[in-house]
Amino acid sequence: MTRNPRDGKSADRTELPIERGFPIERVNEIAEKESRAKQYYRPVYTMHKWWARRPGCLFRAISLYSLLDDETDESEVSVYEPGENQTLGTNGIDEADLLRAVSEVDMEDPESLWEFYPKDVRVKDKKVLDPFMGGGTSLVEASRFGAETVGYDLNPVAWFVTKKELEAGQTDPEKLQEAFEQVKEDVAEELRSFYRTPCPNGDHEAEAVNNFWVRELNCVSCGETVPLFKNYRVAKARYVDGNQYYVFCPGCGSVSLVDDWKSETECDCGTSWVPKDGPVSRGYYTCQSCGQKEAISEATQSQGIPEAKLYAIEYYCGVCDENGRPKKVHKGYKEVDSVDSERVLEAEKRWEQSTELREWVPDEKIPSGYETVERRPLFDHGYTRWTDMFLPRQLLCLATLLKRISEVEDTDAREYLLLAFSDSLMFQSTFTIYNQQRNNMEGVFRLNSFVPQTDFVENNVWGAEFGRGNFRNTWEKLLNGVTYANAPTDRYIESGDIDETEPFSQPIGNNADVHRGDMRDMDAEDEYDMVLTDPPYYDNIMYSELSDYFYVWQKLLLENDYDGFEQEKTPRADSIVTNPHLGKTEADFEEEMRVALETINTALKDDGSLAFTYHHSDEESWGELLGSLCDSGFEVTATYPISSDLSKFIEAREAVSFDIVIVARPTDERQPISWNALRRRIVRTAMETREVLEENRDLKGGDIGVIEMGKCFQEYSKHHGEVRRGQDTMTAKEVVQEIYGIIQDNTRGEQAVYLDLLEEHDPSYDDLNKHLRHADASQDQLEEMNLVRTDSGGLSLLDWRDEGRQAYVQDRVDAGDATTLDKAHFLRYRFEQGKETSPYLEQWSDDDLTDICEGLAEATGDETYLKLVGVDSSLDEYLNR
């Protein structure tokens, strides 16, 4: 798909504020805090799990700096003070001030517009697209500015999550709570009854908050049953002095406190053991009777999924709490007794007998894929069906709950209850663990993969008074998200303190539309003002495979309602990502991404913009990205780092991974240029950018380096496919490698510095020092080569006409170690003297010599350098060929 020619309009378009400057200091300041506390900053994004969400504050700031420009009229914007729904004019600030702030944004000081970050800004007649919407952060934030938002995603789980996020602003939280209360009345007590436990401090019952299980295998040698403990630590003690831990006794099964879980301890039963030393280590288990060591995966293949045994319980006792007993009494850890074991058996029996509930669990086979076969081989551990990941008691409770949710008549309420149910599944399987340091559960996707566990923790499905990830918790989290979406707020930092705005009267998701499908099938043309997205990367986590975990449960309620939920699994082959299991290579990714970018280009208006986040890892990925963008008709206009400490990137010269924002615009204009001319522009651009940023901004060196590269890429983008080095055309990867060297490694020697100084108008000694600060050249070497002469603080550039330079060059030629610049000056002198040059040209003929002669001709205007390498045209003709 290709777009219609733009008739040169890209050269006339108005520059966006984000292209002139972006307050990364302020954005990163908030992003760092928001990433650790989404539930307080933007609870709408905690309604359901999705992977690699970007901070909402980042996409809000990008929208603010991209949806307005110098041509925006006062009639096209409205500005309200949060909480009051009155124009800011009554407070001394109005739309005129906003537009004035837009015009004042620049690289030196981009913060004039930042004053409006916590204001309710609304922009008319703007349409924003996210073709890879994922969890919907871009659409949510753009919708808050009044933009019409459209999203696409292949994945039905992503589509459903984003759909409900965007609908949340038009949903009444009270009606949702009424539906929840109906479900609670019908099933909560039944579900909680399966998680009662005798209180260890009296003749009454407490609630099991978390249940600790361990799998067991038989020894392949002696047949002894081996519990697969990595260690016997249960949890760090709460509410007690010192650094004590609860540990499990392998002799009698008791749970007790010890001062040091890493040292030998003795139980009242007489058992002596070291709690840190369990039978399991690095995928192997050792029989403690005969010492036989065996791989767990191999034993599992012959014995099946290991049986699980309940060995400890974290409890909360409301009776003890109400009676004023201390926290260490009413909330703690206990051993399993016969009543607990009987409750487990009762639940298992009921599940076996409850055939009518079987249709409310996904009993189909787990599809093979990269995540399940190659990265974490689930099948080697005996997991073949989705239900294998759950205990019978979990399946019984989950099926009972989902069946009741399906009976809720109101579609919206039913879908939000389903969303909360689905999100709670992260903490409702045998793939969860207990974080002993933090005393809470960690969900199945803590490592973004399926990791079979030999010991795990079972949640209280409905939810006790305390605990993480139970249905009651996830419902409260979801309701907070819906409430926030109705009247969102923003947190910002003022004088070092975190402030929160009053609620905005503009809800989330007005005029939003999301599509489940492949964005490459879009037929939009010249339609969108902005594309704001977080695109797929080469080695993306296989979200499509991981999201099947949610999908197979969601489709039980949605398969008859929405397209995409009738399939066995979420789409694989059409996902733009490398996937070794499907034979999808990096080349496939590049081609699919190229088509996607062309589709985006076509969908954008002539003056539209593309802003996206990108996970950078090395110069190779920069080159691939830049090449794909430019091949698809874009030019890069800015790059900014996101919440990164990039000191290693500049100071330690290390390749590091970090996230960036890239801004690009459609273009049809590419101008031919020699590499030498472009290199000089890049050097000048980089130096000017760094000088401005170091003087005016409080940025780390690595952050400045990223912005420098953005400016350099902008220079290259104007000439993509037209950059000549000798007889060859340079690729984007080759240019990026050179830019990387200039910015990261200062790979500019004396020859490059000399050419750059030639292009300066009457260069001074200060100019020389400026160039040397960003190069690995030295003044002494330049003087020794007779390229410069410094007298009394002045600077003179020398060339082939200088006698000292002539003598130096002749010596280097005679010695056989002349640089390319030496050769060019040598040939230029011989030409002037009427001496033969062809023998030397035959010996030295290469692209480097052609390249430097072209550079000298461009920098000095001396066309003779072109004749030396066989160019029979004027300098103007040559430059415009």
Short mmCIF file of C-alpha atoms in Angstrom, two decimals, residues 553-808:
data_model
loop_
_atom_site.label_atom_id
_atom_site.label_comp_id
_atom_site.label_asym_id
_atom_site.label_seq_id
_atom_site.Cartn_x
_atom_site.Cartn_y
_atom_site.Cartn_z
CA TRP A 553 -11.93 -18.29 30.32
CA GLN A 554 -13.27 -15.11 28.74
CA LYS A 555 -14.55 -16.91 25.67
CA LEU A 556 -16.84 -19.06 27.84
CA LEU A 557 -19.03 -15.95 28.16
CA LEU A 558 -18.09 -13.99 25.03
CA GLU A 559 -17.85 -16.51 22.16
CA ASN A 560 -21.45 -15.94 21.09
CA ASP A 561 -21.29 -12.16 21.50
CA TYR A 562 -18.11 -10.97 19.79
CA ASP A 563 -16.06 -11.89 16.76
CA GLY A 564 -12.71 -13.38 17.67
CA PHE A 565 -13.79 -15.37 20.73
CA GLU A 566 -14.88 -18.45 18.84
CA GLN A 567 -11.36 -19.70 18.04
CA GLU A 568 -9.27 -22.22 19.98
CA LYS A 569 -6.60 -19.62 20.70
CA THR A 570 -5.64 -16.02 20.05
CA PRO A 571 -4.05 -15.16 16.66
CA ARG A 572 -0.45 -16.24 16.16
CA ALA A 573 0.61 -16.27 12.54
CA ASP A 574 -0.59 -12.73 11.81
CA SER A 575 1.10 -11.18 14.85
CA ILE A 576 3.99 -8.92 13.89
CA VAL A 577 6.73 -10.52 15.96
CA THR A 578 9.48 -13.07 15.49
CA ASN A 579 8.30 -16.50 16.60
CA PRO A 580 10.75 -19.41 16.28
CA HIS A 581 7.97 -21.93 16.88
CA LEU A 582 6.14 -20.73 13.77
CA GLY A 583 9.33 -20.14 11.79
CA LYS A 584 8.76 -16.38 11.80
CA THR A 585 12.15 -14.71 11.40
CA GLU A 586 13.55 -11.22 11.82
CA ALA A 587 13.21 -10.79 8.06
CA ASP A 588 9.51 -11.61 8.34
CA PHE A 589 9.15 -9.06 11.12
CA GLU A 590 10.88 -6.36 9.08
CA GLU A 591 8.68 -6.97 6.06
CA GLU A 592 5.47 -7.07 8.12
CA MET A 593 6.49 -3.92 9.98
CA ARG A 594 7.24 -2.17 6.70
CA VAL A 595 3.73 -2.93 5.44
CA ALA A 596 2.29 -1.74 8.75
CA LEU A 597 4.19 1.54 8.56
CA GLU A 598 3.06 2.11 4.98
CA THR A 599 -0.51 1.56 6.12
CA ILE A 600 -0.02 4.09 8.90
CA ASN A 601 1.49 6.57 6.45
CA THR A 602 -1.52 6.23 4.17
CA ALA A 603 -3.92 6.69 7.06
CA LEU A 604 -2.27 9.93 8.21
CA LYS A 605 -3.17 13.34 6.89
CA ASP A 606 -0.53 15.27 4.97
CA ASP A 607 0.40 17.20 8.09
CA GLY A 608 -0.20 14.29 10.47
CA SER A 609 2.33 12.92 12.92
CA LEU A 610 3.42 9.55 14.19
CA ALA A 611 4.60 9.32 17.80
CA PHE A 612 5.54 5.99 19.28
CA THR A 613 7.58 4.40 22.02
CA TYR A 614 10.36 2.01 21.16
CA HIS A 615 12.56 -0.31 23.18
CA HIS A 616 16.10 0.31 21.97
CA SER A 617 18.88 -2.18 22.56
CA ASP A 618 21.72 -1.46 20.14
CA GLU A 619 22.75 0.34 16.98
CA GLU A 620 21.42 -2.56 14.92
CA SER A 621 17.89 -1.96 16.19
CA TRP A 622 18.29 1.78 15.57
CA GLY A 623 19.31 1.04 11.99
CA GLU A 624 16.42 -1.35 11.38
CA LEU A 625 13.95 1.13 12.82
CA LEU A 626 15.28 4.12 10.92
CA GLY A 627 15.43 2.16 7.67
CA SER A 628 11.86 0.87 8.08
CA LEU A 629 10.52 4.32 8.87
CA CYS A 630 12.25 6.00 5.96
CA ASP A 631 11.43 3.21 3.51
CA SER A 632 7.78 3.69 4.48
CA GLY A 633 7.77 7.39 3.65
CA PHE A 634 8.56 8.90 7.07
CA GLU A 635 11.21 11.21 8.34
CA VAL A 636 12.23 11.25 11.99
CA THR A 637 11.75 14.67 13.57
CA ALA A 638 12.61 14.06 17.23
CA THR A 639 13.59 11.39 19.77
CA TYR A 640 13.44 11.52 23.57
CA PRO A 641 14.50 9.08 26.31
CA ILE A 642 11.91 7.71 28.74
CA SER A 643 12.75 7.40 32.41
CA SER A 644 16.23 6.01 31.87
CA ASP A 645 19.64 6.39 33.42
CA LEU A 646 21.76 6.28 30.30
CA SER A 647 25.12 7.13 31.86
CA LYS A 648 26.60 3.90 30.49
CA PHE A 649 25.52 4.88 26.98
CA ILE A 650 27.77 7.94 26.86
CA GLU A 651 30.20 7.73 29.76
CA ALA A 652 31.03 4.01 29.72
CA ARG A 653 30.54 3.52 25.95
CA GLU A 654 28.34 0.50 26.65
CA ALA A 655 25.41 -0.75 24.61
CA VAL A 656 22.39 -0.45 26.86
CA SER A 657 18.68 -1.09 26.53
CA PHE A 658 16.31 1.79 27.08
CA ASP A 659 12.98 3.17 25.98
CA ILE A 660 12.55 6.16 23.74
CA VAL A 661 9.82 8.25 22.15
CA ILE A 662 10.18 8.73 18.41
CA VAL A 663 8.32 11.39 16.48
CA ALA A 664 8.06 11.08 12.70
CA ARG A 665 6.19 12.81 9.88
CA PRO A 666 5.21 11.66 6.39
CA THR A 667 7.40 12.95 3.59
CA ASP A 668 7.97 12.42 -0.12
CA GLU A 669 11.05 14.62 -0.31
CA ARG A 670 14.55 13.13 -0.37
CA GLN A 671 17.54 15.21 -1.44
CA PRO A 672 20.78 13.67 -2.76
CA ILE A 673 23.85 14.34 -0.62
CA SER A 674 27.36 13.02 -0.17
CA TRP A 675 28.22 11.28 3.06
CA ASN A 676 30.89 13.87 3.80
CA ALA A 677 28.41 16.72 3.53
CA LEU A 678 25.84 14.85 5.62
CA ARG A 679 28.46 13.89 8.18
CA ARG A 680 29.43 17.51 8.63
CA ARG A 681 25.79 18.49 9.09
CA ILE A 682 25.35 15.68 11.60
CA VAL A 683 28.42 16.77 13.55
CA ARG A 684 27.29 20.38 13.56
CA THR A 685 23.75 19.38 14.57
CA ALA A 686 25.02 17.14 17.36
CA MET A 687 27.37 19.79 18.71
CA GLU A 688 24.75 22.52 18.63
CA THR A 689 22.17 20.26 20.27
CA ARG A 690 24.50 19.20 23.06
CA GLU A 691 25.64 22.77 23.65
CA VAL A 692 22.05 24.04 24.00
CA LEU A 693 21.00 21.17 26.25
CA GLU A 694 24.03 21.31 28.51
CA GLU A 695 23.63 25.04 28.94
CA ASN A 696 19.88 25.15 29.50
CA ARG A 697 18.64 21.76 30.74
CA ASP A 698 19.30 19.56 33.75
CA LEU A 699 19.81 16.35 31.78
CA LYS A 700 22.14 13.39 32.14
CA GLY A 701 24.72 12.77 29.44
CA GLY A 702 22.94 9.70 28.11
CA ASP A 703 19.62 11.55 27.83
CA ILE A 704 21.35 14.28 25.85
CA GLY A 705 22.88 11.60 23.63
CA VAL A 706 19.45 10.23 22.72
CA ILE A 707 18.16 13.69 21.81
CA GLU A 708 21.33 14.31 19.80
CA MET A 709 20.74 11.13 17.85
CA GLY A 710 17.18 12.18 17.14
CA LYS A 711 18.42 15.41 15.64
CA CYS A 712 20.99 13.50 13.59
CA PHE A 713 18.37 11.03 12.38
CA GLN A 714 16.25 13.99 11.37
CA GLU A 715 19.11 15.18 9.16
CA TYR A 716 19.53 11.72 7.65
CA SER A 717 15.79 11.26 7.07
CA LYS A 718 15.81 14.12 4.56
CA HIS A 719 18.25 12.17 2.39
CA HIS A 720 17.37 8.50 2.96
CA GLY A 721 18.33 6.39 -0.04
CA GLU A 722 20.28 9.30 -1.54
CA VAL A 723 23.41 9.36 0.65
CA ARG A 724 26.48 8.68 -1.51
CA ARG A 725 29.84 7.50 -0.30
CA GLY A 726 32.04 7.23 -3.34
CA GLN A 727 30.13 5.19 -5.87
CA ASP A 728 27.89 3.53 -3.29
CA THR A 729 24.63 4.51 -1.65
CA MET A 730 24.75 4.16 2.13
CA THR A 731 22.07 2.19 3.95
CA ALA A 732 20.32 3.42 7.07
CA LYS A 733 22.23 0.84 9.12
CA GLU A 734 25.56 2.15 7.83
CA VAL A 735 24.61 5.75 8.60
CA VAL A 736 23.39 4.82 12.07
CA GLN A 737 26.69 3.07 12.75
CA GLU A 738 28.52 6.26 11.80
CA ILE A 739 26.17 8.43 13.90
CA TYR A 740 26.61 6.08 16.82
CA GLY A 741 30.35 6.50 16.55
CA ILE A 742 30.11 10.28 16.38
CA ILE A 743 27.77 10.60 19.36
CA GLN A 744 28.70 7.68 21.58
CA ASP A 745 32.35 7.07 20.84
CA ASN A 746 33.52 10.45 19.49
CA THR A 747 34.99 8.58 16.51
CA ARG A 748 36.16 11.66 14.69
CA GLY A 749 39.85 11.79 14.02
CA GLU A 750 42.02 14.66 12.82
CA GLN A 751 40.90 14.19 9.22
CA ALA A 752 37.19 14.58 10.11
CA VAL A 753 37.81 17.55 12.42
CA TYR A 754 39.80 19.29 9.66
CA LEU A 755 36.95 18.85 7.15
CA ASP A 756 34.42 20.13 9.68
CA LEU A 757 36.55 23.20 10.39
CA LEU A 758 36.84 23.88 6.66
CA GLU A 759 33.11 24.33 6.50
CA GLU A 760 33.07 26.82 9.36
CA HIS A 761 33.05 30.48 8.38
CA ASP A 762 36.42 31.84 9.52
CA PRO A 763 36.92 29.23 12.26
CA SER A 764 38.47 30.41 15.49
CA TYR A 765 40.58 28.75 18.16
CA ASP A 766 37.38 28.35 20.21
CA ASP A 767 35.80 26.49 17.29
CA LEU A 768 38.78 24.15 17.23
CA ASN A 769 38.39 23.38 20.94
CA LYS A 770 34.67 22.85 20.53
CA HIS A 771 35.27 20.25 17.84
CA LEU A 772 38.03 18.55 19.78
CA ARG A 773 35.74 18.12 22.80
CA HIS A 774 33.56 15.87 20.66
CA ALA A 775 36.31 13.94 18.88
CA ASP A 776 39.21 11.62 19.56
CA ALA A 777 41.58 13.97 17.71
CA SER A 778 44.14 16.26 19.35
CA GLN A 779 45.47 19.73 18.65
CA ASP A 780 49.05 18.47 18.83
CA GLN A 781 48.42 15.89 16.13
CA LEU A 782 46.64 18.40 13.89
CA GLU A 783 49.61 20.75 14.21
CA GLU A 784 52.09 17.93 13.61
CA MET A 785 50.20 17.04 10.42
CA ASN A 786 50.39 20.70 9.41
CA LEU A 787 46.61 20.90 9.11
CA VAL A 788 46.27 23.81 11.55
CA ARG A 789 48.51 26.52 12.94
CA THR A 790 47.76 28.37 16.18
CA ASP A 791 49.37 31.71 16.90
CA SER A 792 48.53 33.92 19.88
CA GLY A 793 45.10 32.31 20.29
CA GLY A 794 44.35 32.53 16.57
CA LEU A 795 43.73 29.65 14.18
CA SER A 796 44.82 29.08 10.59
CA LEU A 797 43.75 26.13 8.45
CA LEU A 798 46.47 24.85 6.13
CA ASP A 799 46.11 22.93 2.88
CA TRP A 800 48.10 21.70 -0.12
CA ARG A 801 49.43 25.22 -0.75
CA ASP A 802 51.31 25.43 2.53
CA GLU A 803 54.99 24.41 2.29
CA GLY A 804 54.96 22.73 5.67
CA ARG A 805 51.91 20.72 4.70
CA GLN A 806 53.55 19.81 1.36
CA ALA A 807 56.64 18.51 3.10
CA TYR A 808 54.63 16.51 5.65
#
